[in-house]
Coordinates of C-alpha atoms in Angstrom, one line a residue:
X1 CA -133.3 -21.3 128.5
X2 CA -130.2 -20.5 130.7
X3 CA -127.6 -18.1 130.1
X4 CA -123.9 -19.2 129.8
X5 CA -120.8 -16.8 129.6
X6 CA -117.9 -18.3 126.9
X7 CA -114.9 -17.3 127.3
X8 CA -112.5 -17.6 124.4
X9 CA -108.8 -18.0 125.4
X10 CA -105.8 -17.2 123.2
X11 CA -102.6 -18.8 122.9
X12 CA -100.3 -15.7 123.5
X13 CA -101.2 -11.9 125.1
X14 CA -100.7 -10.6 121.8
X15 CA -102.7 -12.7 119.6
X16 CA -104.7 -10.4 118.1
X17 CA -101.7 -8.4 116.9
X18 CA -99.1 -11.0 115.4
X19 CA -101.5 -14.0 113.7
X20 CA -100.3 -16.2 111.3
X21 CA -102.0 -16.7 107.8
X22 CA -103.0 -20.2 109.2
X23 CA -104.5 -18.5 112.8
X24 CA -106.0 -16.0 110.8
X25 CA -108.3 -18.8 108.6
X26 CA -109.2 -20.4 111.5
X27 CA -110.2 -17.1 113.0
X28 CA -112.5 -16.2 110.2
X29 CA -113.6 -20.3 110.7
X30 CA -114.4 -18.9 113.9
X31 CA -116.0 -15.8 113.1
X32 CA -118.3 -17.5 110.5
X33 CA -119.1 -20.0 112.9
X34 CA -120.0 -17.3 116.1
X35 CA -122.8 -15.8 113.2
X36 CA -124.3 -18.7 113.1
X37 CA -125.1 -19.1 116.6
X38 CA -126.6 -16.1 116.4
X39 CA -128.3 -16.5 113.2
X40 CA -129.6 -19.7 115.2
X41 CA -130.7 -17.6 117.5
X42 CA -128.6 -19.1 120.6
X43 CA -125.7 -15.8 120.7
X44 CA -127.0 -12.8 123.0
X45 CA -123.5 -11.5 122.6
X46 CA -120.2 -11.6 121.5
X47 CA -117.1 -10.1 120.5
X48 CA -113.6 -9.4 121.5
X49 CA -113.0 -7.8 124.7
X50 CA -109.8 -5.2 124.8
X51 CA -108.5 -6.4 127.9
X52 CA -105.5 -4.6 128.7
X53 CA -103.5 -7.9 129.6
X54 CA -104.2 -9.5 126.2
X55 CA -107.9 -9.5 123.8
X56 CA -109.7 -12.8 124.4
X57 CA -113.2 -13.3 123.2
X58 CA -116.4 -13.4 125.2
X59 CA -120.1 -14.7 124.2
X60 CA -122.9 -15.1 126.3
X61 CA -124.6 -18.1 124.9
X62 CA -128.7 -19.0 125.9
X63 CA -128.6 -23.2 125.7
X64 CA -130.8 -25.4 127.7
X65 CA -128.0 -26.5 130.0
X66 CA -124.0 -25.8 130.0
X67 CA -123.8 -29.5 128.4
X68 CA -125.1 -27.7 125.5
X69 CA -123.2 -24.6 125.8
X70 CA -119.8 -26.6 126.3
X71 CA -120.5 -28.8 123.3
X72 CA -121.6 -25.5 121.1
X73 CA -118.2 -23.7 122.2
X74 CA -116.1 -26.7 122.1
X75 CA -117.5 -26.7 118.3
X76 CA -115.9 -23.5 117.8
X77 CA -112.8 -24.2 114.7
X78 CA -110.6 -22.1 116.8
X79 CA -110.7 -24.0 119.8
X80 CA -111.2 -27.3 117.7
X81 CA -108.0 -26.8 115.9
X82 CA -106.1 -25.9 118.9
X83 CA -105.7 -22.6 118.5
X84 CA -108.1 -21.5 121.7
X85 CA -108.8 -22.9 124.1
X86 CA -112.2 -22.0 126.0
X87 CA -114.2 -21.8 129.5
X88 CA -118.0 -21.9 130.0
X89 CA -119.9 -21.1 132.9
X90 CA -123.7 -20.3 133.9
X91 CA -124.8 -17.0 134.2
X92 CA -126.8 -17.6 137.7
X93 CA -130.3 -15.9 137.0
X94 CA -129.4 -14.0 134.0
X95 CA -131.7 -11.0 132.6
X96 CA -131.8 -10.0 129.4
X97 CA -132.9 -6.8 128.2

């Protein structure tokens, strides 16, 4: 299994701070969603990252191959519903602990 860092984009800096009722369902969509993975046993990670320009979300995902990690975060509600939008890349020899 290979390691693949998600990267969870928000529509505005302050996303986290001004949500609508509707962004905040599909947030908890997404957050429901995330603990699966890991239930599933494919999240090593993940959570919002206070980045001082704006909180986006981060996840370090183990999948055979980034077709399967693209498909498992494009599956995410938020990004489904248009609400995020979302990057992928391989973690190049990644160790876990």
């Amino acid at each position: 299994m290979n390691l693949f860092l998600v990267r969870l984009i928000p529509p505005r800096a302050d996303f986290a701070q001004t949500l609508t009722d509707d962004e905040q369902h599909t947030m908890d969509l997404h957050g429901t969603y995330w603990e699966q993975l890991r239930n599933g046993g494919h999240v090593v990670v993940y959570g919002p990252v206070a980045d001082p320009e704006g909180v986006w979300g981060l996840g370090v995902l183990r999948c055979a191959d980034r077709a399967e990690a693209l498909a498992l975060a494009e599956a995410d509600p938020s990004v489904e519903a248009g609400v995020n939008t979302v990057e992928v890349a391989e973690i190049m020899g990644g160790v876990t602990g």
